[in-house]
Every structure is written in C-alpha cells, then in structure tokens.
Short mmCIF file of C-alpha atoms and ligand atoms in Angstrom, two decimals:
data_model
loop_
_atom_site.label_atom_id
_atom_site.label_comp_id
_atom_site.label_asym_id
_atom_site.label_seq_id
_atom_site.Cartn_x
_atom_site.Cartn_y
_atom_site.Cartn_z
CA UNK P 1123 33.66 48.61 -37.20
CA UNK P 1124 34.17 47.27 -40.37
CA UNK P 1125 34.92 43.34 -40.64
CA UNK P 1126 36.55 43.24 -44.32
CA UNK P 1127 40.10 43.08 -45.07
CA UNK P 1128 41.50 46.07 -46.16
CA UNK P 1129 44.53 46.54 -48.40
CA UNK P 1130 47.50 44.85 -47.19
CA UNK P 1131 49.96 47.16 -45.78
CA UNK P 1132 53.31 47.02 -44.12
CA UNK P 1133 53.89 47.15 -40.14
CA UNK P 1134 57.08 48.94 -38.92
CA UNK P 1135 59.95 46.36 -39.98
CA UNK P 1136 62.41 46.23 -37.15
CA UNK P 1137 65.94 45.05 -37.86
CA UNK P 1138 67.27 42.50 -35.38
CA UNK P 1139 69.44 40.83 -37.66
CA UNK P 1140 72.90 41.71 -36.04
CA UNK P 1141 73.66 40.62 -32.90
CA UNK P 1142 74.17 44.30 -31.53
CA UNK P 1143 71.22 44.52 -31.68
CA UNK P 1144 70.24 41.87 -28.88
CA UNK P 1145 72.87 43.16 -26.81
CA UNK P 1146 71.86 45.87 -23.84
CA UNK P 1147 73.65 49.28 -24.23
CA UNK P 1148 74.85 48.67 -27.51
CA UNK P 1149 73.99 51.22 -30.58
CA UNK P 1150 71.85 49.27 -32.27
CA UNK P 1151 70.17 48.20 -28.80
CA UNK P 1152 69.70 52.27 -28.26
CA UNK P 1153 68.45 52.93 -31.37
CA UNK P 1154 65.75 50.27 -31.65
CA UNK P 1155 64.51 51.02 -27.95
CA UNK P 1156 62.69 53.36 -29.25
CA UNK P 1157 61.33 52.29 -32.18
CA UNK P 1158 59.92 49.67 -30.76
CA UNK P 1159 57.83 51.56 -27.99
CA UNK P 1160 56.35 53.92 -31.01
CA UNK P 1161 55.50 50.66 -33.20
CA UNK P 1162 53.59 49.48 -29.58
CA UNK P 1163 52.15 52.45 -28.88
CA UNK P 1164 50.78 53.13 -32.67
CA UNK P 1165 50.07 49.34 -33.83
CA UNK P 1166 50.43 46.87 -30.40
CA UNK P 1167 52.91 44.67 -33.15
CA UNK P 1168 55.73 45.09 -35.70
CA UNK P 1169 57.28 42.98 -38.06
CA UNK P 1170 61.06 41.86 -37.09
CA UNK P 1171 63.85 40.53 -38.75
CA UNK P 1172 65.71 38.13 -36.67
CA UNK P 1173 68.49 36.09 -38.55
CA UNK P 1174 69.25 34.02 -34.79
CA UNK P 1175 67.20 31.86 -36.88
CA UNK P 1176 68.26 30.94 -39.72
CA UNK P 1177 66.62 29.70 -43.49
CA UNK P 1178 67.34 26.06 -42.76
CA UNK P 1179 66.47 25.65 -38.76
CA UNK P 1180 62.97 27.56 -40.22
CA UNK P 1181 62.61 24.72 -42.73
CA UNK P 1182 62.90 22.12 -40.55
CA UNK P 1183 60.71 23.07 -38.39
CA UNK P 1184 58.06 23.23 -40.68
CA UNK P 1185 59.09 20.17 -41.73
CA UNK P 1186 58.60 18.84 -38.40
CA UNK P 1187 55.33 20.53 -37.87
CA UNK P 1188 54.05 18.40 -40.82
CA UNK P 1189 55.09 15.78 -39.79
CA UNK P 1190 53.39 15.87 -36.22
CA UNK P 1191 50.08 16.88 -37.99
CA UNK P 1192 50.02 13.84 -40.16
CA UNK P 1193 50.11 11.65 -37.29
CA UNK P 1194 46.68 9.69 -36.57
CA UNK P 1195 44.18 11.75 -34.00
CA UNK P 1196 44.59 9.55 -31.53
CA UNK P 1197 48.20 10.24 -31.69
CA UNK P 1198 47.76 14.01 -31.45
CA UNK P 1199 45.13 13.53 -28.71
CA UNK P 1200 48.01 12.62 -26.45
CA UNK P 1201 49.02 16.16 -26.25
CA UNK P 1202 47.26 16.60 -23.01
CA UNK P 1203 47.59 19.90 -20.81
CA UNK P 1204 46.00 20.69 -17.57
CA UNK P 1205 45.72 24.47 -18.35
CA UNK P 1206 43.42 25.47 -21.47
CA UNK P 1207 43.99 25.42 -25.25
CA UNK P 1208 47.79 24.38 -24.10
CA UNK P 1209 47.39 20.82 -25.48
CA UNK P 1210 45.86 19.59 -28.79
CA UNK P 1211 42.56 21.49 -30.63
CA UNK P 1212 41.38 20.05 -32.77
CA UNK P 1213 38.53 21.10 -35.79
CA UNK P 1214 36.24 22.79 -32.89
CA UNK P 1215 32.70 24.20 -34.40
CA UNK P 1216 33.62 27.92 -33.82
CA UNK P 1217 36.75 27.43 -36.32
CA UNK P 1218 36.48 23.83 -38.06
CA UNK P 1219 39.41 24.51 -40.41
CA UNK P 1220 41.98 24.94 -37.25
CA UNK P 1221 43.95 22.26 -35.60
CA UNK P 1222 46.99 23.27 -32.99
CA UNK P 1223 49.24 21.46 -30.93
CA UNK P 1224 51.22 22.77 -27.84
CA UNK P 1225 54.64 22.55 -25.88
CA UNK P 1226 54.22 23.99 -22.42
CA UNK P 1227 57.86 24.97 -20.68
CA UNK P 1228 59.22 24.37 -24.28
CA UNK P 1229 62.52 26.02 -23.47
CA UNK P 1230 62.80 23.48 -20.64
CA UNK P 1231 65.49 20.54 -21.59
CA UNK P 1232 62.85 17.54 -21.65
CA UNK P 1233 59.74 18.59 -22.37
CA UNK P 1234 59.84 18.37 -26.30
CA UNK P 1235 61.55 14.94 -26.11
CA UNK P 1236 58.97 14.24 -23.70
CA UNK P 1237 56.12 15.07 -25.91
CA UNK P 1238 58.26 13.18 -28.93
CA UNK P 1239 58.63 9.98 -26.80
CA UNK P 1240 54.63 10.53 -26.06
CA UNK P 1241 53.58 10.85 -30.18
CA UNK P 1242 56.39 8.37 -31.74
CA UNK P 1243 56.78 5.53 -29.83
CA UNK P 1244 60.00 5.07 -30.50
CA UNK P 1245 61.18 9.02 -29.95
CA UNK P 1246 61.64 11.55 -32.54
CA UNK P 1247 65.52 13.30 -31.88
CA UNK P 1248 65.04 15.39 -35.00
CA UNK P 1249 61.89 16.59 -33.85
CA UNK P 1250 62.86 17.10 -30.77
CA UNK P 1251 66.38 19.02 -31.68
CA UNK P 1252 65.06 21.38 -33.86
CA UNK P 1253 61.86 22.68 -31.82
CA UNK P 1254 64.22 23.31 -29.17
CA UNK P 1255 66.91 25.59 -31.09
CA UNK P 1256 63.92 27.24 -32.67
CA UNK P 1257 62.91 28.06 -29.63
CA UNK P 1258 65.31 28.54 -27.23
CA UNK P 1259 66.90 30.96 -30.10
CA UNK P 1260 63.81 32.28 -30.80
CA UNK P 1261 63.19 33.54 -26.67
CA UNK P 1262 66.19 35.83 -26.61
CA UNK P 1263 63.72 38.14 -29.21
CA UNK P 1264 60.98 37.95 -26.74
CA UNK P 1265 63.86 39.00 -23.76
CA UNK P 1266 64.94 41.56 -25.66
CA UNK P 1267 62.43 43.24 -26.69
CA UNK P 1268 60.64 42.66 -23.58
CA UNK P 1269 63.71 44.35 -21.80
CA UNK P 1270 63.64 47.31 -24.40
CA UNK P 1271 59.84 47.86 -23.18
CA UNK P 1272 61.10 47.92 -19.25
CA UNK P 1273 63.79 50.61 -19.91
CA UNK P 1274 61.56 52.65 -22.03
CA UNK P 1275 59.04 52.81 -19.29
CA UNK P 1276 61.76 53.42 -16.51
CA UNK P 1277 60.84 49.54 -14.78
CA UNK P 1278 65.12 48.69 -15.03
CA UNK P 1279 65.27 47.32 -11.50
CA UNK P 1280 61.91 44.70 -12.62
CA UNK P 1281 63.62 43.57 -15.87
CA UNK P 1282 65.38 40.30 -14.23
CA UNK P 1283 62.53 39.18 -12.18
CA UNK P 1284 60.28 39.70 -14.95
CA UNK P 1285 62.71 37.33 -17.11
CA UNK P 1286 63.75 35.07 -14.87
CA UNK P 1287 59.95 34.52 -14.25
CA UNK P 1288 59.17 33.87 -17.25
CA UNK P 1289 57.89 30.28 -18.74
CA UNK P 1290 57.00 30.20 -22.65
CA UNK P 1291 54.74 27.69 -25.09
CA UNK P 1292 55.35 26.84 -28.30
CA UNK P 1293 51.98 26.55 -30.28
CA UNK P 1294 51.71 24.44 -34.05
CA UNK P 1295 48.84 25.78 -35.79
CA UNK P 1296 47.71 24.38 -38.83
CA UNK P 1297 44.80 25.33 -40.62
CA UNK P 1298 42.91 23.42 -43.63
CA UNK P 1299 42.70 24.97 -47.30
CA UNK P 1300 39.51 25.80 -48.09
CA UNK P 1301 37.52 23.48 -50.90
CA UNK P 1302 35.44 26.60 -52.19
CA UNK P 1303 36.33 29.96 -53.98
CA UNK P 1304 36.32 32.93 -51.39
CA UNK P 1305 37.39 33.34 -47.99
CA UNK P 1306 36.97 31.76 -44.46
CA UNK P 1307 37.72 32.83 -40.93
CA UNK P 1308 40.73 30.18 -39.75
CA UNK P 1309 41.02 32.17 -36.30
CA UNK P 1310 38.28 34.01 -34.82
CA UNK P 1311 39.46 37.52 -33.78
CA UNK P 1312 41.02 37.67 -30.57
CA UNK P 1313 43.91 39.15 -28.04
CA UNK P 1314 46.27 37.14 -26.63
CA UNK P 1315 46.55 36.71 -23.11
CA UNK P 1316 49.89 36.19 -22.09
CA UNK P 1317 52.84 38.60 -21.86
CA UNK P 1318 54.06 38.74 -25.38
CA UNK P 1319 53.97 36.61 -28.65
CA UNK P 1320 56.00 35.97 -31.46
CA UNK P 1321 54.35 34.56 -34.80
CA UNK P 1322 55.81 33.43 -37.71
CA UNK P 1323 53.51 32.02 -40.78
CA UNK P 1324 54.76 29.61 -43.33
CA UNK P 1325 54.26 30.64 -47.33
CA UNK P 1326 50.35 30.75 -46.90
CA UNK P 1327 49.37 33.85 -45.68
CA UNK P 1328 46.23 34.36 -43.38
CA UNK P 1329 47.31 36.54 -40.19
CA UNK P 1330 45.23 39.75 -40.20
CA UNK P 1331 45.67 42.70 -37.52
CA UNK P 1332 43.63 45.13 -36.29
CA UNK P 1333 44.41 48.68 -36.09
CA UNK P 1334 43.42 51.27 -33.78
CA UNK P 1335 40.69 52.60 -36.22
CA UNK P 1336 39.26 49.23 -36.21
CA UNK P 1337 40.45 48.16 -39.55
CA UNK P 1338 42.20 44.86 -40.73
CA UNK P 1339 45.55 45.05 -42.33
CA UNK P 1340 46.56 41.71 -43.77
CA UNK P 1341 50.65 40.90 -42.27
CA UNK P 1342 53.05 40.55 -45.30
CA UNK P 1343 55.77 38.74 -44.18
CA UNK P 1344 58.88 40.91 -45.85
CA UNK P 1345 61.59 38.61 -45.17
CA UNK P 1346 61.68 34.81 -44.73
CA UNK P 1347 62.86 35.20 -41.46
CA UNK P 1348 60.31 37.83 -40.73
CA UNK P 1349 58.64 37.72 -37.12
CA UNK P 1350 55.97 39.35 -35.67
CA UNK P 1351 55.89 40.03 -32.68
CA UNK P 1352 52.68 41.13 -30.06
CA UNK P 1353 51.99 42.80 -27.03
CA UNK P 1354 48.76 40.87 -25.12
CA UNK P 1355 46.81 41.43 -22.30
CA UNK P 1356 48.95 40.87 -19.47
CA UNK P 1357 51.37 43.33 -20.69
CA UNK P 1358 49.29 45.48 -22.37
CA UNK P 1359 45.74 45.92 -22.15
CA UNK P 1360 43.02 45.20 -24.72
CA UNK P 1361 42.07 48.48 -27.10
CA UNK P 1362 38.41 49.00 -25.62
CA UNK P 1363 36.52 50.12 -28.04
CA UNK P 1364 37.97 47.57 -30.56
CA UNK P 1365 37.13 44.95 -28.36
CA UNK P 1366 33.85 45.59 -27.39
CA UNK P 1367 32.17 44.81 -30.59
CA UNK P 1368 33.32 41.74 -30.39
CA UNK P 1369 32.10 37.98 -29.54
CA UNK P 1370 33.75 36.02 -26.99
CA UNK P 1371 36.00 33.59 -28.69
CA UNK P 1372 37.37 30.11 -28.01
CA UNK P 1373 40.84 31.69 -27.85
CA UNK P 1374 40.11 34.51 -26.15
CA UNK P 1375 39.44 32.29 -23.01
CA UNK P 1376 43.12 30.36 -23.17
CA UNK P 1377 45.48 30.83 -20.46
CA UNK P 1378 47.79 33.42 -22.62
CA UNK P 1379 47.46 36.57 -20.96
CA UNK P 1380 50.19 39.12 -19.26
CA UNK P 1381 51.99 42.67 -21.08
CA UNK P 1382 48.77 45.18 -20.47
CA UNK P 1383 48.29 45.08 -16.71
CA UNK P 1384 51.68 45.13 -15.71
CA UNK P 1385 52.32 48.70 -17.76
CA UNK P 1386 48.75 49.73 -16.27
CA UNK P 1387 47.35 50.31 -19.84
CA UNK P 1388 50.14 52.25 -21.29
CA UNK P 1389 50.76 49.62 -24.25
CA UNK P 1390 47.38 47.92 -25.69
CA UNK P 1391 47.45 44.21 -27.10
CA UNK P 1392 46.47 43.59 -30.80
CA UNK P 1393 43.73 42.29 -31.86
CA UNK P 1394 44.42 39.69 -34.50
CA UNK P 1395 42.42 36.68 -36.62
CA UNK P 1396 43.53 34.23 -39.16
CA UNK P 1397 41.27 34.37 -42.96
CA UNK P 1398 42.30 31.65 -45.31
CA UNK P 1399 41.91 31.99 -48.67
CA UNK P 1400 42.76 29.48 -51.65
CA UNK P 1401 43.20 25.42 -50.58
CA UNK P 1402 46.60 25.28 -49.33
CA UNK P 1403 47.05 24.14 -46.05
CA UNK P 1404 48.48 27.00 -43.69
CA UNK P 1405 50.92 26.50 -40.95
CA UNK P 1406 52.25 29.31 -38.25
CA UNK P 1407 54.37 28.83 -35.06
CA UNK P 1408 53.53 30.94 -31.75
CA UNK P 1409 55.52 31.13 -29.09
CA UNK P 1410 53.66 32.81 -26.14
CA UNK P 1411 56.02 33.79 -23.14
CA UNK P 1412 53.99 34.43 -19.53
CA UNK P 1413 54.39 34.37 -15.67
CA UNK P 1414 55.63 31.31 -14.33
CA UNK P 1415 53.80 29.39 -11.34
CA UNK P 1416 53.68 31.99 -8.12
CA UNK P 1417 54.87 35.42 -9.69
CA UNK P 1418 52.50 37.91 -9.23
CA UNK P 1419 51.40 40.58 -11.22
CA UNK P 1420 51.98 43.94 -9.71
CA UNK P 1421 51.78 47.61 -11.58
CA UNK P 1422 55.20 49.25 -10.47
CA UNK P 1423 54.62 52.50 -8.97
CA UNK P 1424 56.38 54.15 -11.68
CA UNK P 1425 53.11 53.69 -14.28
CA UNK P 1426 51.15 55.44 -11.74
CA UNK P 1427 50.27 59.16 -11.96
CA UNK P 1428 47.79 61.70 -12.00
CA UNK P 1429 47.23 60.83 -15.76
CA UNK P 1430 47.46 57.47 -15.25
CA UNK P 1431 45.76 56.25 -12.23
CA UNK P 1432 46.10 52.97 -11.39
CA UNK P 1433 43.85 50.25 -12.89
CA UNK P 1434 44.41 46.99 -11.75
CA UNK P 1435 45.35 45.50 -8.13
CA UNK P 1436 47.71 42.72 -7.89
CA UNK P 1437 46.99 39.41 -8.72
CA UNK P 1438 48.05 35.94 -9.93
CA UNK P 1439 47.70 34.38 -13.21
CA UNK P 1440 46.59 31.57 -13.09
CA UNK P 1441 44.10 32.90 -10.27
CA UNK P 1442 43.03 35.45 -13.00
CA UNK P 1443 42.37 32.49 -15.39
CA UNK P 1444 40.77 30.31 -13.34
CA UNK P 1445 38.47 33.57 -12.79
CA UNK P 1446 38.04 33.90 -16.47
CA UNK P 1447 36.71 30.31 -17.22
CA UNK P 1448 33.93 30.72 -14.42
CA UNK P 1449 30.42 32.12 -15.88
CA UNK P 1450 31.27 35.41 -14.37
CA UNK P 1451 34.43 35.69 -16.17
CA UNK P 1452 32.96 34.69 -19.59
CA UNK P 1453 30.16 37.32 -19.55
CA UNK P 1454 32.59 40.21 -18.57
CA UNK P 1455 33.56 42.54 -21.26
CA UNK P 1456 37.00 43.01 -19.65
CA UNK P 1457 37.28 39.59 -17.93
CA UNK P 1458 40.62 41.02 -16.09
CA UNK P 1459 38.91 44.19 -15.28
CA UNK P 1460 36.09 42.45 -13.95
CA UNK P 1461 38.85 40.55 -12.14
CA UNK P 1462 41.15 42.85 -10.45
CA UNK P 1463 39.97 46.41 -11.87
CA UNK P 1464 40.43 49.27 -9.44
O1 AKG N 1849 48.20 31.32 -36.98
C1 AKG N 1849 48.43 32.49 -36.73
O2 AKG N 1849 49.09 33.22 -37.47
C2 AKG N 1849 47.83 33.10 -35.47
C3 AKG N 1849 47.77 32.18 -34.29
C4 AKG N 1849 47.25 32.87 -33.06
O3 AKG N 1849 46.85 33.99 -33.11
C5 AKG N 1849 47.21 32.17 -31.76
O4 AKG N 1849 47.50 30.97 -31.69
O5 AKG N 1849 46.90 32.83 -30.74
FE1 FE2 N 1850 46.68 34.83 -31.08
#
C-alpha cells in the first residue's frame, strides 16, 4: 500500500443544487438515487453541490470559526464533552498541527448559544445564528441522501426511525501551516465512525481519500459550495484490506461510528487523512450525524442472504464505544467485529 499522494483527481460530482432534488419521488430525487449508491459502492464518498447553503452563510461561518480559534486555550478548554474527541483537541503528539472544537446535538435550539454563552462571556448571537443555519440547512443533505441509500437497498419502512433517531455534531477543525518546505500529515488516516459525514474545507486544501486500490486521491473542491460527503463505519463497514495496514489512530477511537453495520457490509466507509502543505492555516467543518441515546443497531433482514450472510448482531452505540476504548477494543483489528461480529 502505497502512502504518497497520487495525482489529484475528481470524485463523482453530484448535483443537489435544486431543490427537486431534496425532495422524495421527484425526478431529480430518482435520478440521483442511483448515482449515489454507484459513487458508494465504487469510492465510499462523492463530491456534492448543495446551494441550501449559500456563498455568504459559508463565509460567515468561517468567519466565525476564526474567531472561536483565536480565543485564549483556556477559553477553548471549556468545550468539555463526556463522550470522546466531542469537545476541544487540542495540538495532541500524534498530530501537533491539529486543533478541533465540537457542538454535540448542534441542530438542537440551545446548544450553540450554550457553548457561545460558555466561550464569550457575554454571548456571541452571530456565532451562534450562523452555526445553526449552517447546520440545520446543512442536515437535510445528510437526510437525503441517507434516505436515497434506504430505498436503494429496499429498507423504506426503516427510513423514519433511522431519521428521527438521529443526533448530529458539528466539528471546527483547524490545522497550523507548516514553517518548513514539504509536506506534513494534519490528520492521521482514519474511518469515521458514525453514520455519515459531510466535510467541507475552506481555500487550503489538505483532505486526501483513499481508494479501493489503496491509493490517495487528493479532494478538489469543484465548486465553493462543494461538499463531500462519507459513508463510516456504522453505516458502512471499513474496506479490510485497506485498513489493516494501518496504525490505530487518535481518531479512529472517537465516538463517530454507524452506516457499515446497519447495511451488513454492503457499503464500505472511506478511509481519509488530512496532508498540509505550504503555511496557511487550514480550516474544514464536519458534521457527523449518528444514533441518538437508546436506538439500537439492527441489520434488517432484507441485507441478509445466501451471499450476504449476516455479520454483525445487534447492539448499541454507545455500548459499542465504550467497548472500543477498553484494551480489548484498541488491539482489535475490527474493533466492531471484535464487538458484535457473527
Ligand atoms: O479536516 C478535514 O477535512 C477532515 C476532518 C476529519 O476527517 C474528521 O474530523 O474526522
Ligand atoms: Fe474523519
């Protein structure tokens, strides 16, 4: 498996620009069902265009993403989260040029202005305003497509449990410019954990991908408003023999994991890393939608078959994760096989 960069090169761009196309039954909702299985299937990720948001709510939240990284690290530190890698990192060994911040429930009324009130004593509405529309707009994509996944498999009668189960973080990465010619891992490789994830990277580029044959492709956004968007683990299921080779990684033991058990394999998630190049600072937004409190993971009957056998039993998130944090957990090579594997 080769660990250098190849030539950049373009994901399947999927158009999600009209609002058609977010509606069920429609044309456009018919004709990018499948597209977007085949772009799963072949690359776990695609590129999409999604005008919901627009130039200027992009903008400002950049804006505002500066802003809450220049605040002092004792500030920052406040960002506190019982679960995992869901509060402030900050400059750990493994990846010294990273520093995130998250907003658990972020689509839930209060909990930005809560997290506002928490880093600017005396609240930050503009903050607060525009993380919300960014998100909140920014979830129907992950609905939709999620919902385009469930009829392409047959799972129609899971679809509103599945979304009305569903909680989502929004995750402020930034990552340091480097003070030295050459390159720099930003993000050690890893798969997400959670159901699905939507990424969008400011001017400096960094996101790589890997693909099936184990190479990287460097993501070029095409459009501004260019997302992409990522099957993980709890959805999918991690490529083996991509993952294998590599090293456990600081992410790859966060609480995001969901799209690869529930479809019993069918779908894999992408392996992806950060490389920063050049000493501009880098910022991207994630927002990472899984299983809420007490909804439990279940392969529908429908992904079972003679080809398809079935490979995981039922089981609980956040019982999985606690799983994966133990020593047992760390050492497997498929922490969720290892965890509910049949
Ligand atoms: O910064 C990026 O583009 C990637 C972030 C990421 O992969 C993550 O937070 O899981
Ligand atoms: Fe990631």
């Amino acid at each position: 498996m080769s660990s250098q960069s190849g030539p950049s090169s373009k994901l399947p761009l999927l158009d999600f620009s009209t609002p058609e196309s977010t509606k069920t039954g429609s044309s456009e909702w018919e004709s990018l069902k499948p597209q977007v299985r085949k772009a799963l299937e072949e690359y776990g990720c695609f590129e999409a265009c999604f005008d919901n948001i627009p130039s200027d709510l992009l903008g400002a939240v950049y804006r505002s993403t500066e802003e809450i990284f220049e605040l002092p690290l004792a500030s920052k530190q406040q960002n506190v989260s019982e679960k995992p890698y869901h509060g402030y990192v900050g400059h750990i060994a493994q990846v010294p040029l990273y520093e995130s911040l998250g907003i658990d429930g972020v689509t839930v009324g209060e909990r930005v202005e809560a997290l506002a009130n928490t880093m600017w004593p005396q609240g930050n509405p503009t903050f607060s305003k525009t993380i919300e529309s960014y998100a909140e707009k920014l979830s129907e994509l992950d609905k939709t497509v999620r919902k385009m996944i469930a009829e392409s498999f047959g799972l129609e009668k899971y679809i509103d449990d599945h979304i009305n189960s569903t909680s989502y973080l929004l995750r402020l990465s930034k990552y340091n410019g480097l003070n030295t010619p050459g390159s720099e891992l930003g993000l050690a490789p890893h798969t997400d954990k959670n159901w699905m994830t939507i990424l969008h990277q400011d001017q400096v580029e960094g996101l790589e991908l890997q693909t099936k044959d184990g190479s990287w492709i460097k993501f070029q956004s095409s459009t501004p408003n260019s997302f992409i968007v990522m099957i993980s683990e709890s959805l999918g299921v991690s490529i083996p023999p991509l993952l294998s080779n590599l090293q456990p990684t600081f992410l790859s033991t966060n609480s995001y994991v969901v799209l690869q058990a529930w479809l019993n394999g069918r779908l894999g998630a992408t392996c992806h890393r950060v490389m920063m190049y050049g000493n501009e600072a880098r910022y991207s937004l994630g927002l990472f939608s899984f299983p809420k409190h007490g909804f439990v993971i279940e392969v529908p009957d429908q992904m079972v078959d003679e080809e398809h056998p079935l490979q995981f039993k039922p089981f609980y998130y956040e019982e999985f994760l606690s799983f994966f944090y133990t020593k047992t957990g760390q050492a497997a090579p498929c922490a969720l096989r290892a965890f509910c594997g049949v």
